[in-house]
Tab-separated table of C-alpha atoms in Angstrom:
chain	number	residue	atom	x	y	z
P	1	MET	CA	30.085	-21.681	9.546
P	2	ALA	CA	27.309	-24.188	10.053
P	3	PHE	CA	25.524	-25.707	7.088
P	4	LYS	CA	22.439	-23.707	6.081
P	5	ARG	CA	19.377	-24.761	4.135
P	6	TYR	CA	18.533	-21.990	1.697
P	7	ILE	CA	15.023	-21.031	0.618
P	8	PRO	CA	13.986	-19.496	-2.703
P	9	VAL	CA	13.441	-15.718	-2.665
P	10	GLU	CA	10.028	-16.284	-4.228
P	11	SER	CA	8.832	-17.756	-0.937
P	12	ILE	CA	9.501	-14.522	0.965
P	13	SER	CA	6.166	-12.798	1.469
P	14	GLU	CA	5.292	-9.453	-0.065
P	15	LEU	CA	4.609	-8.160	3.435
P	16	THR	CA	8.243	-8.825	4.353
P	17	ILE	CA	9.484	-6.950	1.289
P	18	ASN	CA	7.099	-4.058	1.994
P	19	ARG	CA	8.572	-3.851	5.491
P	20	LEU	CA	12.053	-3.501	3.974
P	21	SER	CA	10.743	-0.405	2.154
P	22	VAL	CA	9.318	0.892	5.427
P	23	TYR	CA	12.680	0.352	7.175
P	24	LEU	CA	14.373	2.175	4.312
P	25	ARG	CA	12.077	5.219	4.776
P	26	CYS	CA	12.849	5.201	8.531
P	27	LEU	CA	16.608	5.004	7.918
P	28	ASP	CA	16.339	7.867	5.398
P	29	GLN	CA	14.738	9.965	8.087
P	30	LEU	CA	17.321	8.991	10.738
P	31	GLU	CA	20.142	9.772	8.308
P	32	GLN	CA	18.642	13.218	7.636
P	33	GLU	CA	18.603	13.783	11.385
P	34	GLY	CA	22.280	12.858	11.633
P	35	VAL	CA	21.740	9.592	13.546
P	36	LEU	CA	24.692	7.237	12.913
P	37	THR	CA	23.685	3.992	14.659
P	38	VAL	CA	20.353	2.532	15.749
P	39	SER	CA	19.321	-0.671	17.514
P	40	SER	CA	16.339	-2.702	16.332
P	41	GLN	CA	14.605	-1.704	19.588
P	42	GLU	CA	15.190	2.022	19.004
P	43	LEU	CA	14.028	1.682	15.402
P	44	ALA	CA	10.916	-0.136	16.610
P	45	ASP	CA	10.122	2.374	19.372
P	46	ARG	CA	10.687	5.388	17.187
P	47	PHE	CA	8.580	4.246	14.212
P	48	HIS	CA	6.037	1.986	15.952
P	49	LEU	CA	7.500	-1.219	14.547
P	50	ASN	CA	8.268	-4.630	16.080
P	51	SER	CA	11.939	-5.176	17.014
P	52	ALA	CA	11.822	-8.978	16.760
P	53	GLN	CA	10.205	-8.634	13.325
P	54	ILE	CA	12.912	-6.212	12.191
P	55	ARG	CA	15.651	-8.635	13.244
P	56	LYS	CA	13.885	-11.561	11.580
P	57	ASP	CA	13.256	-9.658	8.329
P	58	LEU	CA	16.873	-8.547	8.082
P	59	ALA	CA	18.179	-12.012	8.997
P	60	TYR	CA	16.789	-13.309	5.683
P	61	PHE	CA	19.497	-11.365	3.925
P	62	GLY	CA	22.536	-11.988	6.085
P	63	GLU	CA	24.128	-10.708	9.261
P	64	PHE	CA	23.709	-7.008	9.929
P	65	GLY	CA	24.413	-5.017	13.044
P	66	ILE	CA	26.730	-5.505	16.010
P	67	ARG	CA	25.353	-7.017	19.199
P	68	GLY	CA	24.960	-4.304	21.846
P	69	VAL	CA	25.679	-1.502	19.368
P	70	GLY	CA	23.014	-1.882	16.723
P	71	TYR	CA	23.006	-1.069	13.057
P	72	ASN	CA	25.126	1.481	11.261
P	73	VAL	CA	22.408	3.592	9.639
P	74	ALA	CA	24.258	4.342	6.385
P	75	GLN	CA	25.415	0.731	5.953
P	76	LEU	CA	22.015	-0.794	6.661
P	77	LYS	CA	20.435	1.691	4.253
P	78	GLU	CA	22.911	0.675	1.559
P	79	HIS	CA	22.158	-3.009	2.213
P	80	LEU	CA	18.418	-2.399	1.851
P	81	VAL	CA	18.938	-0.390	-1.346
P	82	ASN	CA	20.929	-3.309	-2.753
P	83	ILE	CA	18.436	-5.952	-1.606
P	84	LEU	CA	15.557	-4.000	-3.170
P	85	GLY	CA	17.595	-3.446	-6.325
P	86	LEU	CA	17.260	0.332	-6.115
P	87	ASN	CA	20.876	0.834	-7.150
P	88	GLU	CA	19.921	0.015	-10.763
P	89	GLU	CA	17.607	2.099	-12.946
P	90	ARG	CA	14.306	0.369	-13.678
P	91	HIS	CA	12.283	1.465	-16.682
P	92	ALA	CA	8.508	1.453	-16.333
P	93	LEU	CA	5.819	1.816	-18.987
P	94	ILE	CA	2.291	3.006	-18.168
P	95	VAL	CA	-0.582	1.580	-20.201
P	96	GLY	CA	-3.752	3.664	-19.873
P	97	ALA	CA	-3.535	7.470	-20.091
P	98	GLY	CA	-6.682	8.254	-18.102
P	99	ASN	CA	-6.612	10.231	-14.874
P	100	LEU	CA	-4.770	7.583	-12.868
P	101	GLY	CA	-2.162	6.793	-15.539
P	102	THR	CA	-1.563	10.494	-16.124
P	103	ALA	CA	-1.256	11.094	-12.366
P	104	LEU	CA	1.267	8.253	-11.986
P	105	ALA	CA	3.322	9.474	-14.972
P	106	HIS	CA	4.302	12.515	-12.944
P	107	TYR	CA	3.937	11.029	-9.443
P	108	SER	CA	6.929	11.894	-7.287
P	109	GLY	CA	8.740	8.644	-6.566
P	110	PHE	CA	7.882	6.998	-9.876
P	111	ASN	CA	10.702	8.970	-11.511
P	112	THR	CA	13.239	8.960	-8.682
P	113	GLY	CA	15.385	6.571	-6.653
P	114	GLY	CA	15.819	3.841	-9.221
P	115	PHE	CA	12.693	4.269	-11.338
P	116	ARG	CA	11.951	6.049	-14.577
P	117	ILE	CA	8.695	6.181	-16.528
P	118	VAL	CA	9.781	5.780	-20.166
P	119	GLY	CA	6.364	5.933	-21.821
P	120	ILE	CA	2.589	6.181	-21.462
P	121	LEU	CA	0.281	4.453	-23.938
P	122	ASP	CA	-3.417	4.511	-24.794
P	123	ASN	CA	-5.698	3.273	-27.559
P	124	ASP	CA	-7.934	6.363	-27.633
P	125	PRO	CA	-7.132	8.604	-30.646
P	126	LYS	CA	-8.256	11.618	-28.581
P	127	ARG	CA	-5.527	10.896	-26.013
P	128	ILE	CA	-2.705	9.822	-28.347
P	129	GLY	CA	-0.341	12.742	-28.949
P	130	ALA	CA	-1.397	14.614	-25.817
P	131	GLN	CA	1.412	16.003	-23.687
P	132	ILE	CA	1.415	14.803	-20.046
P	133	PRO	CA	2.667	17.004	-17.186
P	134	GLY	CA	6.316	16.032	-16.759
P	135	GLY	CA	7.012	15.907	-20.464
P	136	LEU	CA	5.873	12.545	-21.870
P	137	VAL	CA	3.565	12.374	-24.888
P	138	VAL	CA	0.842	9.702	-25.008
P	139	GLU	CA	1.710	7.060	-27.627
P	140	ASP	CA	-0.410	4.473	-29.426
P	141	VAL	CA	-0.690	1.165	-27.547
P	142	LYS	CA	-0.138	-0.659	-30.842
P	143	PHE	CA	3.563	0.195	-30.489
P	144	LEU	CA	3.755	-1.558	-27.090
P	145	PRO	CA	5.967	-4.498	-28.235
P	146	ASP	CA	8.502	-2.219	-29.928
P	147	ILE	CA	8.575	0.273	-27.061
P	148	VAL	CA	9.155	-2.489	-24.476
P	149	LYS	CA	12.149	-3.764	-26.448
P	150	GLU	CA	13.642	-0.454	-27.569
P	151	ARG	CA	13.338	1.284	-24.204
P	152	ASN	CA	14.310	-1.786	-22.179
P	153	VAL	CA	11.090	-1.780	-20.098
P	154	HIS	CA	11.273	-3.889	-16.914
P	155	ILE	CA	7.954	-2.973	-15.315
P	156	GLY	CA	4.524	-2.513	-16.865
P	157	ILE	CA	1.946	-0.372	-15.033
P	158	ILE	CA	-1.683	-1.098	-15.924
P	159	THR	CA	-4.122	1.803	-15.503
P	160	VAL	CA	-6.740	0.824	-18.098
P	161	PRO	CA	-10.367	-0.012	-17.175
P	162	ALA	CA	-10.914	-3.446	-15.634
P	163	ALA	CA	-12.370	-4.912	-18.833
P	164	ALA	CA	-9.186	-4.186	-20.811
P	165	ALA	CA	-6.654	-5.143	-18.143
P	166	GLN	CA	-6.138	-8.840	-19.020
P	167	LYS	CA	-5.450	-8.043	-22.674
P	168	VAL	CA	-2.895	-5.414	-21.651
P	169	PHE	CA	-1.267	-7.791	-19.147
P	170	ASP	CA	-0.950	-10.499	-21.805
P	171	ALA	CA	0.533	-8.008	-24.265
P	172	LEU	CA	3.094	-6.849	-21.691
P	173	VAL	CA	4.082	-10.458	-20.924
P	174	GLU	CA	4.301	-11.300	-24.634
P	175	ALA	CA	6.558	-8.278	-25.151
P	176	GLY	CA	8.934	-9.528	-22.450
P	177	VAL	CA	8.091	-7.412	-19.398
P	178	GLN	CA	9.123	-9.239	-16.201
P	179	ALA	CA	7.022	-7.406	-13.601
P	180	VAL	CA	3.596	-5.754	-13.667
P	181	LEU	CA	1.879	-3.337	-11.317
P	182	ASN	CA	-1.889	-3.558	-11.808
P	183	PHE	CA	-4.153	-0.719	-10.693
P	184	ALA	CA	-7.214	-2.044	-12.559
P	185	PRO	CA	-9.706	-3.381	-9.994
P	186	THR	CA	-9.880	-6.903	-11.382
P	187	GLN	CA	-8.323	-10.304	-10.744
P	188	LEU	CA	-5.827	-10.978	-13.542
P	189	LYS	CA	-4.740	-14.418	-14.726
P	190	GLY	CA	-1.011	-14.261	-14.037
P	191	HIS	CA	2.017	-15.826	-15.693
P	192	PRO	CA	4.494	-18.066	-13.844
P	193	GLU	CA	7.532	-16.078	-14.954
P	194	VAL	CA	6.125	-12.592	-14.416
P	195	LYS	CA	5.772	-10.970	-10.997
P	196	LEU	CA	2.310	-9.424	-10.767
P	197	LYS	CA	1.396	-6.989	-7.985
P	198	ASN	CA	-2.177	-5.797	-7.648
P	199	VAL	CA	-2.379	-2.400	-5.971
P	200	ASP	CA	-5.111	-2.121	-3.399
P	201	LEU	CA	-5.686	1.558	-2.582
P	202	LYS	CA	-8.707	0.693	-0.471
P	203	ILE	CA	-6.486	-0.876	2.196
P	204	ASN	CA	-5.533	2.663	3.276
P	205	LEU	CA	-9.164	3.692	3.754
P	206	GLU	CA	-9.732	0.509	5.771
P	207	LEU	CA	-6.802	1.426	8.013
P	208	LEU	CA	-8.388	4.806	8.754
P	209	SER	CA	-11.766	3.171	9.289
P	210	PHE	CA	-10.166	0.867	11.861
P	211	PHE	CA	-8.817	3.800	13.860
P	212	LEU	CA	-12.125	5.690	13.608
P	213	THR	CA	-13.950	2.603	14.886
P	214	GLN	CA	-11.546	1.522	17.579
P	215	ALA	CA	-10.293	4.932	18.771
P	216	GLY	CA	-9.676	4.909	22.506
P	217	LYS	CA	-10.548	1.231	22.921
P	218	LEU	CA	-8.311	-1.236	24.725
P	219	VAL	CA	-7.393	-4.650	23.399
P	220	PRO	CA	-5.756	-7.614	25.143
P	221	PRO	CA	-1.959	-7.881	24.862
P	222	ALA	CA	-0.669	-10.185	22.137
G	1	MET	CA	-10.854	-16.184	33.049
G	2	ALA	CA	-7.436	-14.907	34.018
G	3	PHE	CA	-6.812	-11.213	34.542
G	4	LYS	CA	-5.625	-9.502	31.364
G	5	ARG	CA	-3.659	-6.304	30.923
G	6	TYR	CA	-5.193	-4.393	28.030
G	7	ILE	CA	-3.250	-2.212	25.600
G	8	PRO	CA	-4.516	0.860	23.727
G	9	VAL	CA	-5.584	0.270	20.127
G	10	GLU	CA	-3.350	3.163	19.072
G	11	SER	CA	-0.320	1.010	19.855
G	12	ILE	CA	-1.291	-1.628	17.273
G	13	SER	CA	0.893	-1.103	14.226
G	14	GLU	CA	-0.442	-0.083	10.838
G	15	LEU	CA	1.164	-3.189	9.397
G	16	THR	CA	-1.039	-5.343	11.651
G	17	ILE	CA	-4.162	-3.506	10.498
G	18	ASN	CA	-3.113	-3.776	6.860
G	19	ARG	CA	-2.772	-7.529	7.365
G	20	LEU	CA	-6.367	-7.664	8.617
G	21	SER	CA	-7.392	-6.169	5.263
G	22	VAL	CA	-5.285	-8.762	3.470
G	23	TYR	CA	-6.934	-11.571	5.478
G	24	LEU	CA	-10.327	-10.092	4.598
G	25	ARG	CA	-9.506	-10.212	0.855
G	26	CYS	CA	-8.405	-13.851	1.241
G	27	LEU	CA	-11.578	-14.789	3.112
G	28	ASP	CA	-13.665	-13.045	0.417
G	29	GLN	CA	-12.025	-15.235	-2.169
G	30	LEU	CA	-12.452	-18.439	-0.110
G	31	GLU	CA	-16.122	-17.569	0.435
G	32	GLN	CA	-16.621	-17.103	-3.309
G	33	GLU	CA	-15.099	-20.547	-3.822
G	34	GLY	CA	-17.531	-22.064	-1.305
G	35	VAL	CA	-14.923	-22.839	1.358
G	36	LEU	CA	-16.600	-22.970	4.798
G	37	THR	CA	-13.711	-23.429	7.244
G	38	VAL	CA	-10.001	-22.742	7.043
G	39	SER	CA	-7.088	-23.214	9.447
G	40	SER	CA	-4.431	-20.538	9.907
G	41	GLN	CA	-1.974	-22.941	8.252
G	42	GLU	CA	-4.205	-23.451	5.194
G	43	LEU	CA	-4.777	-19.695	4.952
G	44	ALA	CA	-1.030	-19.146	5.176
G	45	ASP	CA	-0.138	-21.804	2.583
G	46	ARG	CA	-2.794	-20.700	0.136
G	47	PHE	CA	-2.038	-16.988	0.194
G	48	HIS	CA	1.694	-17.023	1.071
G	49	LEU	CA	1.173	-15.682	4.584
G	50	ASN	CA	2.632	-16.650	7.960
G	51	SER	CA	0.364	-18.837	10.111
G	52	ALA	CA	1.879	-17.755	13.463
G	53	GLN	CA	1.446	-14.131	12.404
G	54	ILE	CA	-2.190	-14.738	11.480
G	55	ARG	CA	-2.927	-16.280	14.889
G	56	LYS	CA	-1.100	-13.465	16.677
G	57	ASP	CA	-2.848	-10.705	14.675
G	58	LEU	CA	-6.283	-12.187	15.326
G	59	ALA	CA	-5.522	-12.798	19.007
G	60	TYR	CA	-5.400	-9.031	19.532
G	61	PHE	CA	-9.127	-8.958	19.023
G	62	GLY	CA	-10.325	-11.973	20.981
G	63	GLU	CA	-10.648	-15.698	20.546
G	64	PHE	CA	-11.515	-16.911	17.060
G	65	GLY	CA	-11.418	-20.375	15.606
G	66	ILE	CA	-11.698	-23.830	17.112
G	67	ARG	CA	-8.533	-25.787	17.847
G	68	GLY	CA	-8.112	-28.562	15.290
G	69	VAL	CA	-10.940	-27.278	13.100
G	70	GLY	CA	-9.880	-23.756	12.213
G	71	TYR	CA	-11.872	-20.668	11.456
G	72	ASN	CA	-15.406	-20.475	10.132
G	73	VAL	CA	-14.840	-18.380	7.004
G	74	ALA	CA	-18.087	-16.383	7.170
G	75	GLN	CA	-17.764	-15.700	10.902
G	76	LEU	CA	-14.140	-14.647	10.732
G	77	LYS	CA	-14.978	-12.383	7.802
G	78	GLU	CA	-17.760	-10.774	9.811
G	79	HIS	CA	-15.386	-10.276	12.753
G	80	LEU	CA	-12.830	-8.575	10.515
G	81	VAL	CA	-15.513	-6.362	8.947
G	82	ASN	CA	-16.551	-5.292	12.433
G	83	ILE	CA	-12.989	-4.747	13.674
G	84	LEU	CA	-12.190	-2.612	10.622
G	85	GLY	CA	-15.483	-0.733	11.038
G	86	LEU	CA	-16.640	-1.578	7.513
G	87	ASN	CA	-20.190	-2.229	8.696
G	88	GLU	CA	-20.749	1.535	8.972
G	89	GLU	CA	-20.739	3.995	6.053
G	90	ARG	CA	-17.750	6.349	6.096
G	91	HIS	CA	-17.944	9.608	4.191
G	92	ALA	CA	-14.787	10.824	2.489
G	93	LEU	CA	-13.990	14.190	0.927
G	94	ILE	CA	-11.291	14.632	-1.714
G	95	VAL	CA	-9.350	17.894	-1.768
G	96	GLY	CA	-7.536	18.436	-5.062
G	97	ALA	CA	-9.323	17.734	-8.354
G	98	GLY	CA	-6.230	17.092	-10.478
G	99	ASN	CA	-5.613	13.765	-12.185
G	100	LEU	CA	-5.100	11.781	-8.978
G	101	GLY	CA	-8.079	13.287	-7.101
G	102	THR	CA	-10.301	12.777	-10.124
G	103	ALA	CA	-9.096	9.188	-10.515
G	104	LEU	CA	-9.788	8.420	-6.838
G	105	ALA	CA	-13.258	9.996	-7.008
G	106	HIS	CA	-14.340	7.164	-9.272
G	107	TYR	CA	-11.857	4.505	-8.095
G	108	SER	CA	-13.596	1.212	-7.495
G	109	GLY	CA	-13.405	0.531	-3.774
G	110	PHE	CA	-13.564	4.156	-2.713
G	111	ASN	CA	-17.342	4.057	-3.196
G	112	THR	CA	-18.062	0.515	-2.017
G	113	GLY	CA	-17.881	-1.657	1.085
G	114	GLY	CA	-18.329	1.020	3.697
G	115	PHE	CA	-16.976	4.073	1.889
G	116	ARG	CA	-18.577	6.900	-0.044
G	117	ILE	CA	-16.916	9.924	-1.651
G	118	VAL	CA	-19.270	12.802	-0.817
G	119	GLY	CA	-17.374	15.619	-2.520
G	120	ILE	CA	-14.309	16.773	-4.433
G	121	LEU	CA	-12.897	20.278	-3.955
G	122	ASP	CA	-10.379	22.505	-5.690
G	123	ASN	CA	-9.296	26.144	-5.643
G	124	ASP	CA	-8.798	26.467	-9.414
G	125	PRO	CA	-11.698	28.367	-11.067
G	126	LYS	CA	-11.081	26.340	-14.254
G	127	ARG	CA	-11.796	23.106	-12.344
G	128	ILE	CA	-14.672	24.269	-10.123
G	129	GLY	CA	-18.002	23.244	-11.654
G	130	ALA	CA	-16.499	20.474	-13.778
G	131	GLN	CA	-18.311	17.142	-13.724
G	132	ILE	CA	-16.184	14.166	-12.654
G	133	PRO	CA	-16.763	10.644	-14.023
G	134	GLY	CA	-19.064	8.999	-11.496
G	135	GLY	CA	-21.264	12.072	-11.100
G	136	LEU	CA	-19.647	14.469	-8.628
G	137	VAL	CA	-19.121	18.127	-9.535
G	138	VAL	CA	-15.937	19.889	-8.374
G	139	GLU	CA	-16.745	22.440	-5.657
G	140	ASP	CA	-14.844	25.434	-4.335
G	141	VAL	CA	-12.451	24.577	-1.508
G	142	LYS	CA	-13.639	27.679	0.363
G	143	PHE	CA	-16.767	25.690	1.294
G	144	LEU	CA	-14.669	22.942	2.951
G	145	PRO	CA	-15.754	23.687	6.568
G	146	ASP	CA	-19.475	23.711	5.679
G	147	ILE	CA	-19.227	20.591	3.513
G	148	VAL	CA	-17.396	18.648	6.236
G	149	LYS	CA	-20.165	19.465	8.740
G	150	GLU	CA	-23.199	19.163	6.451
G	151	ARG	CA	-22.128	15.908	4.782
G	152	ASN	CA	-20.728	14.381	7.971
G	153	VAL	CA	-17.251	13.814	6.516
G	154	HIS	CA	-15.097	11.343	8.486
G	155	ILE	CA	-12.103	11.059	6.185
G	156	GLY	CA	-10.253	13.733	4.211
G	157	ILE	CA	-8.230	12.689	1.152
G	158	ILE	CA	-5.451	15.093	0.145
G	159	THR	CA	-4.484	15.089	-3.546
G	160	VAL	CA	-3.198	18.654	-3.893
G	161	PRO	CA	0.434	19.474	-4.783
G	162	ALA	CA	2.971	19.034	-1.961
G	163	ALA	CA	3.272	22.774	-1.348
G	164	ALA	CA	-0.462	23.114	-0.558
G	165	ALA	CA	-0.888	19.917	1.478
G	166	GLN	CA	-0.204	21.263	4.989
G	167	LYS	CA	-2.726	24.075	4.568
G	168	VAL	CA	-5.364	21.589	3.389
G	169	PHE	CA	-4.561	19.188	6.254
G	170	ASP	CA	-4.930	22.000	8.806
G	171	ALA	CA	-8.242	23.078	7.252
G	172	LEU	CA	-9.577	19.509	7.403
G	173	VAL	CA	-8.556	19.184	11.065
G	174	GLU	CA	-10.056	22.575	11.905
G	175	ALA	CA	-13.319	21.499	10.229
G	176	GLY	CA	-13.484	18.395	12.432
G	177	VAL	CA	-12.287	15.572	10.179
G	178	GLN	CA	-10.902	12.691	12.279
G	179	ALA	CA	-8.796	10.836	9.719
G	180	VAL	CA	-6.771	11.930	6.703
G	181	LEU	CA	-5.291	10.017	3.778
G	182	ASN	CA	-2.427	12.019	2.260
G	183	PHE	CA	-1.257	11.334	-1.299
G	184	ALA	CA	0.846	14.510	-1.512
G	185	PRO	CA	4.521	13.499	-1.438
G	186	THR	CA	5.456	15.544	1.606
G	187	GLN	CA	5.881	15.074	5.348
G	188	LEU	CA	2.881	16.705	7.063
G	189	LYS	CA	2.864	18.025	10.606
G	190	GLY	CA	0.135	15.889	12.175
G	191	HIS	CA	-2.372	16.488	14.927
G	192	PRO	CA	-2.616	14.301	18.057
G	193	GLU	CA	-6.331	13.656	17.670
G	194	VAL	CA	-6.379	13.023	13.926
G	195	LYS	CA	-5.189	9.778	12.344
G	196	LEU	CA	-2.952	10.637	9.392
G	197	LYS	CA	-1.932	8.025	6.825
G	198	ASN	CA	0.595	8.902	4.142
G	199	VAL	CA	0.130	6.769	1.041
G	200	ASP	CA	3.369	5.530	-0.448
G	201	LEU	CA	2.715	4.265	-3.969
G	202	LYS	CA	6.422	3.789	-4.573
G	203	ILE	CA	6.490	0.843	-2.152
G	204	ASN	CA	4.805	-1.255	-4.865
G	205	LEU	CA	7.487	-0.442	-7.422
G	206	GLU	CA	10.142	-1.326	-4.844
G	207	LEU	CA	8.461	-4.698	-4.316
G	208	LEU	CA	8.693	-5.442	-8.034
G	209	SER	CA	12.271	-4.216	-8.127
G	210	PHE	CA	13.084	-6.666	-5.323
G	211	PHE	CA	11.743	-9.598	-7.321
G	212	LEU	CA	13.492	-8.443	-10.501
G	213	THR	CA	16.766	-8.199	-8.578
G	214	GLN	CA	16.511	-11.357	-6.520
G	215	ALA	CA	14.676	-13.628	-8.976
G	216	GLY	CA	15.896	-17.178	-8.657
G	217	LYS	CA	18.247	-16.442	-5.766
G	218	LEU	CA	18.268	-18.422	-2.535
G	219	VAL	CA	18.331	-16.899	0.916
G	220	PRO	CA	19.031	-18.487	4.306
G	221	PRO	CA	16.011	-19.683	6.294
G	222	ALA	CA	14.712	-17.273	8.930
């Protein structure tokens, strides 16, 4: 095997990782349909993806597929599950028990396939003690450090108002959380050792706006 | 100018459109910092993007930028706003006034930069008439067809339970809505003339899981 220069995982873009999740959803669907093998071109045609991009994205993580045959659906799925770390259970803690935090606490997908919400916290005495659909009870945010340690929390989910988000982020980092999903619409000052992902729900509305605006138009080929 | 074969906008992938939104966020930030011009390479380095991808994505929509100088930040931003149709006001209607629907009704971004939530509907008598933070009052879903027409609704947002989502989607289509954002965790049967986008919040958790799993590892170069 030829010598290879390796690059740090941190330099792989979030868009690449998001595409791995998209490929995983596609493979799930193919598996449900009983499809056993698929080429990058078939995968691309079927799900409106780019075959060269698929090959490039997967090449980051080793050699998959057999030339002329394609990928074994079950094997590629297992590879993606391993790459994304979905074979281990990740514990997540929600901070902010308003509408969004409450919705996420029982959102399908946040308690399946590798993830489990182990708590939901707030600082409002009117919310503390309330039972959330799904079974959790809102706890006092003052217990955040203990809860992170005792329940082995890997991921913090911030659903507090923008003005409180930095304080919550800092508290999560201080408590030892390694990754944070921020829904508060504000730019947080990050931490070099903690992966911070800001969720941008508006991007979906912009996608629809694009199609409403451009519907039926023609654009030059790339 | 050479003859060009044009392709339908519908064949541009959602991932490409999502990247336009990402570029727009980056340009917003550069503009706030007083940056006037930026090359695709600088944009890529600064925001961990891919410069070839940026050039390719933008090339779909015409010629931007000056070779050797780069893009004028304000002009490119304006182009992206126009491409995404954010220069027109889009009216959106939320169906499902549970925690998620209520959260989205006053989510920052859903009422700014081209979008306005013009109503929130439910079929639960206990919810109908309730005031939502932000000012809207929950209305009866039986008025959906009239509300879509009278308030000129372009986008429907589905936040009902999975079991009710198809019925709501069909009602929105029947009423004349052209684009639908579905948060219900279920596969909807679409309609050829209506753009349907399923929101996958789990993809963000999977991104964090990837970084937790792979942190510090090295991967081969692409």
